[in-house]
Amino acid sequence: MKIITTSIVLLALAGTARADLEVVATVPDLAAITKEIGGGKVNVTALSLPTQDPHFVDAKPSALLKLNKADLLIAVGLELEVGWLPTLQTGARNPKILSGASGYLECSTFVHVLEAPKAAVDRSQGDVHPQGNPHYLYDPRAAALCAKGIAQKLEALDASNAKTYEKNLAAFLAKLDTARKGWEKQMEPFKGKPVITYHRSWTYVIDWLGLVEIANLEPKPGIPPSPSHVVDVLKLARAQGAKVVLQEAYYPDKTGALCAQKLGGSVVKLPAGADIAGGESYIEHVSKVIDAL
């Protein structure tokens, strides 16, 4: 009887001591930022991999299990995940993480959104995001705003650990600010340089670093390059002196390599997100992007 009673007491103490939040993020960078803020008080997983196009993620049963147990779902928003996330939210049978519920956070509400269409859009224009460009996480200035919003949400859901979240947020923002200043100094010589991009996912980086995007290899967002469009891009690139093609590693690089070869330049294949499974932080991920540039 004493052994059983002791076991029950230990289990009860273990249950009361556990203050972790189960957090699921749609993309690795949001997961990496949340890990920095939550520290040991949160368990964070991402629904997509850094090698995946976040527009297209398989709604796997394992994702449903993660979401069913989640206290918080953090999304990019601006319809980046519209093709797959709503199905998972409904199938997870967890009302806390439905859009608008207390356990749902859309980080686009914290940032200054670029390329928001001023007129109605339709499918004839390609995969245009009607609320604006969702690829803001490549810009550390936007990441800092997201971090503040995430910290506020963690504090609201887990007030007992609010001091920890505030401390971790301050430490992360200080590191990020120092790193950002270093990246800006590193890229200063290239301000005003023309670049070609595959998809319109580098808008925020280009805005941040003062580069000039002269063309996209996709004739319309989500539409593969056509030979005639590539010819037009090459003409424009030669006229403006562009030699660099920027694209995420998950896009086919045959067309980009061909363009770079004809321009006497190179393709810069950039990682799409932090390798959180390998322990990579958001700052380490952006450092890779800057080094590649």
XYZ file of C-alpha atoms in Angstrom:
293
model
C 0.000 0.000 0.000
C 2.856 2.404 0.879
C 4.581 1.741 -2.483
C 1.344 2.370 -4.400
C 0.633 5.546 -2.433
C 4.170 6.840 -3.008
C 3.867 6.176 -6.738
C 0.590 8.084 -6.913
C 2.121 11.048 -5.082
C 5.147 11.080 -7.406
C 2.913 10.957 -10.477
C 0.807 13.800 -9.116
C 3.884 15.908 -8.433
C 5.231 15.197 -11.917
C 1.915 16.286 -13.394
C 1.818 19.561 -11.490
C 5.488 20.291 -12.242
C 5.000 20.005 -16.001
C 4.406 23.511 -17.366
C 5.323 22.860 -20.981
C 3.163 24.055 -23.850
C 2.754 21.892 -26.932
C 3.333 24.220 -29.873
C 3.064 23.413 -33.576
C 4.357 25.836 -36.208
C 3.583 25.566 -39.894
C 7.157 26.330 -41.050
C 10.612 25.697 -39.553
C 11.550 29.371 -39.080
C 8.516 30.012 -36.874
C 9.354 26.872 -34.911
C 12.965 28.010 -34.485
C 11.921 31.450 -33.227
C 9.411 29.897 -30.811
C 12.096 27.581 -29.434
C 14.284 30.583 -28.660
C 11.495 32.257 -26.704
C 9.950 29.217 -25.062
C 13.179 27.503 -24.088
C 12.531 24.452 -21.924
C 8.954 25.516 -21.223
C 7.665 24.613 -24.681
C 7.821 21.621 -26.969
C 7.858 22.842 -30.579
C 7.444 20.971 -33.854
C 7.051 22.156 -37.449
C 4.586 20.789 -39.989
C 6.869 21.413 -42.978
C 10.538 20.724 -43.663
C 13.156 23.277 -44.762
C 13.450 21.279 -47.992
C 9.723 21.654 -48.780
C 7.804 24.330 -50.630
C 5.522 25.667 -47.857
C 2.764 26.274 -50.396
C 2.428 22.502 -50.829
C 2.669 20.289 -47.733
C 1.139 16.831 -47.411
C -1.620 16.559 -44.793
C -0.144 13.473 -43.114
C -1.742 11.537 -40.210
C 1.307 12.339 -38.074
C 0.496 16.047 -38.466
C -3.043 15.415 -37.246
C -1.684 13.774 -34.096
C 0.599 16.748 -33.407
C -2.239 19.212 -33.855
C -4.653 17.169 -31.753
C -2.333 17.593 -28.756
C -1.307 21.182 -29.461
C -1.954 24.086 -27.107
C -0.904 26.543 -29.818
C -0.711 26.552 -33.610
C 1.475 29.275 -35.147
C 1.008 30.058 -38.848
C 2.588 32.390 -41.383
C -0.785 33.460 -42.767
C -1.512 35.526 -45.904
C -2.826 32.260 -47.375
C 0.647 30.682 -47.607
C -0.774 27.508 -46.025
C -4.296 27.786 -47.461
C -3.914 24.682 -49.616
C -3.277 22.294 -46.733
C -3.610 23.775 -43.221
C -7.417 24.166 -42.968
C -7.845 20.443 -43.671
C -5.450 19.592 -40.854
C -7.085 22.022 -38.429
C -10.495 20.466 -39.011
C -9.233 16.882 -38.970
C -7.246 17.324 -35.739
C -10.458 17.699 -33.697
C -8.861 20.287 -31.452
C -11.051 23.399 -31.225
C -8.256 25.349 -29.511
C -6.203 25.600 -32.705
C -8.937 26.597 -35.138
C -8.552 30.001 -36.807
C -9.748 32.693 -34.412
C -9.513 30.446 -31.338
C -7.249 31.120 -28.351
C -4.661 28.569 -29.482
C -4.180 29.958 -32.987
C -1.670 32.661 -33.922
C -1.181 34.125 -37.402
C 2.097 36.033 -37.449
C 1.351 38.084 -40.559
C -0.694 40.370 -38.292
C 2.564 41.631 -36.737
C 4.481 42.600 -39.888
C 4.350 45.257 -42.584
C 3.039 43.262 -45.534
C 4.502 43.940 -48.979
C 2.866 43.483 -52.380
C -0.717 43.510 -51.138
C -2.803 43.749 -54.351
C -4.747 46.986 -54.694
C -7.272 45.390 -57.062
C -9.083 42.052 -57.147
C -6.977 39.066 -58.243
C -7.948 35.823 -59.941
C -6.336 32.559 -61.023
C -5.424 33.975 -64.451
C -2.680 35.924 -62.660
C -1.092 32.769 -61.261
C -0.774 31.899 -57.588
C -1.038 35.501 -56.427
C -1.641 35.920 -52.705
C -4.638 38.283 -52.412
C -3.569 39.519 -48.970
C 0.075 40.194 -49.840
C 3.438 38.445 -50.059
C 3.767 35.832 -47.268
C 7.557 35.302 -47.444
C 8.411 37.832 -44.731
C 10.377 35.490 -42.474
C 13.528 35.928 -44.567
C 13.678 39.504 -43.212
C 15.027 39.623 -39.630
C 13.151 42.870 -39.016
C 9.889 41.004 -39.565
C 11.158 38.058 -37.521
C 11.713 40.379 -34.553
C 8.094 41.559 -34.741
C 6.891 37.948 -34.945
C 9.005 37.025 -31.925
C 7.317 39.728 -29.845
C 3.883 38.490 -30.900
C 4.770 34.874 -30.144
C 6.067 35.833 -26.687
C 2.825 37.653 -25.906
C 0.797 34.610 -26.919
C 2.942 32.231 -24.840
C 2.542 34.518 -21.835
C -1.226 34.597 -22.317
C -1.452 30.796 -22.482
C 1.082 30.122 -19.723
C 1.154 33.096 -17.358
C 3.135 31.198 -14.716
C 6.183 31.254 -17.018
C 5.729 34.810 -18.317
C 9.011 35.995 -16.780
C 10.907 33.243 -18.576
C 9.355 34.136 -21.921
C 10.114 37.838 -21.417
C 13.738 37.081 -20.542
C 14.211 34.739 -23.488
C 12.586 37.230 -25.860
C 14.921 40.013 -24.744
C 17.949 37.750 -25.215
C 16.802 36.660 -28.682
C 16.079 40.214 -29.839
C 19.496 41.383 -28.645
C 21.254 38.575 -30.538
C 19.137 39.174 -33.627
C 19.826 42.916 -33.614
C 23.573 42.344 -33.381
C 23.454 39.744 -36.145
C 21.300 41.963 -38.382
C 23.767 44.837 -38.167
C 26.564 42.444 -39.140
C 24.578 41.093 -42.099
C 23.796 44.594 -43.308
C 27.490 45.548 -43.160
C 28.359 42.324 -45.007
C 25.871 43.117 -47.789
C 26.501 46.875 -48.000
C 28.786 46.597 -51.072
C 25.979 44.952 -53.039
C 23.262 47.537 -52.395
C 21.564 48.468 -55.655
C 22.800 45.370 -57.499
C 20.282 43.764 -59.913
C 19.175 40.173 -59.349
C 16.830 37.671 -60.958
C 14.625 35.499 -58.766
C 12.809 32.279 -59.579
C 9.692 32.921 -57.437
C 8.596 36.122 -55.712
C 9.796 34.843 -52.356
C 12.753 37.206 -51.903
C 10.764 40.450 -51.907
C 11.402 41.126 -48.219
C 15.126 40.308 -48.423
C 15.463 42.586 -51.441
C 13.607 45.362 -49.616
C 15.748 44.893 -46.511
C 19.148 44.762 -48.246
C 18.484 47.268 -51.018
C 18.921 44.848 -53.911
C 17.007 45.344 -57.175
C 14.798 42.526 -58.447
C 14.566 42.998 -62.217
C 12.658 39.824 -63.184
C 11.246 36.480 -62.080
C 11.896 33.268 -63.993
C 8.273 32.327 -63.337
C 6.190 34.333 -65.856
C 3.443 34.349 -63.202
C 3.656 33.122 -59.589
C 3.548 29.319 -59.547
C 3.776 29.013 -63.358
C 6.953 27.244 -64.643
C 9.276 29.257 -66.912
C 8.511 29.184 -70.628
C 11.236 29.485 -73.307
C 9.873 32.799 -74.593
C 9.754 34.270 -71.075
C 13.316 33.140 -70.377
C 14.469 34.907 -73.554
C 12.809 38.112 -72.333
C 14.444 37.761 -68.904
C 17.866 37.293 -70.493
C 17.445 40.422 -72.628
C 16.479 42.454 -69.573
C 19.290 40.982 -67.494
C 21.925 41.827 -70.113
C 20.583 45.343 -70.401
C 20.766 45.905 -66.628
C 23.878 43.867 -65.862
C 22.235 41.165 -63.751
C 24.220 37.935 -63.346
C 22.754 36.319 -60.239
C 19.683 34.076 -60.022
C 18.227 33.615 -56.523
C 16.020 30.653 -55.749
C 15.133 28.247 -52.980
C 16.782 24.851 -53.201
C 13.433 23.060 -53.648
C 12.780 24.672 -57.055
C 14.139 23.027 -60.249
C 17.450 24.697 -61.057
C 17.855 23.775 -64.732
C 16.428 27.051 -66.044
C 18.244 29.155 -63.460
C 21.544 27.447 -64.266
C 21.000 28.043 -67.995
C 20.309 31.745 -67.414
C 23.290 32.168 -65.143
C 25.555 30.420 -67.652
C 24.437 32.688 -70.495
C 24.899 35.749 -68.285
C 28.319 34.667 -67.019
C 27.005 34.537 -63.474
C 25.702 31.977 -61.015
C 22.658 30.501 -59.339
C 22.467 31.103 -55.611
C 20.426 28.247 -54.139
C 19.150 29.365 -50.779
C 17.859 27.270 -47.853
C 14.134 27.737 -47.334
C 14.127 27.475 -43.549
C 16.070 26.590 -40.425
C 17.065 22.946 -39.993
C 15.471 22.659 -36.557
C 15.878 18.868 -36.538
C 19.615 19.461 -36.754
C 19.500 22.098 -34.020
C 19.882 25.091 -36.332
C 18.591 28.402 -34.981
C 16.835 31.140 -36.934
C 19.946 33.339 -36.739
C 22.171 30.532 -38.013
C 19.755 29.976 -40.892
C 19.756 33.632 -41.963
C 23.544 33.665 -41.691
C 23.617 30.873 -44.276
C 21.391 32.909 -46.566
C 23.621 35.994 -46.251
C 26.802 33.973 -46.760
C 25.300 32.422 -49.894
C 24.362 35.866 -51.207
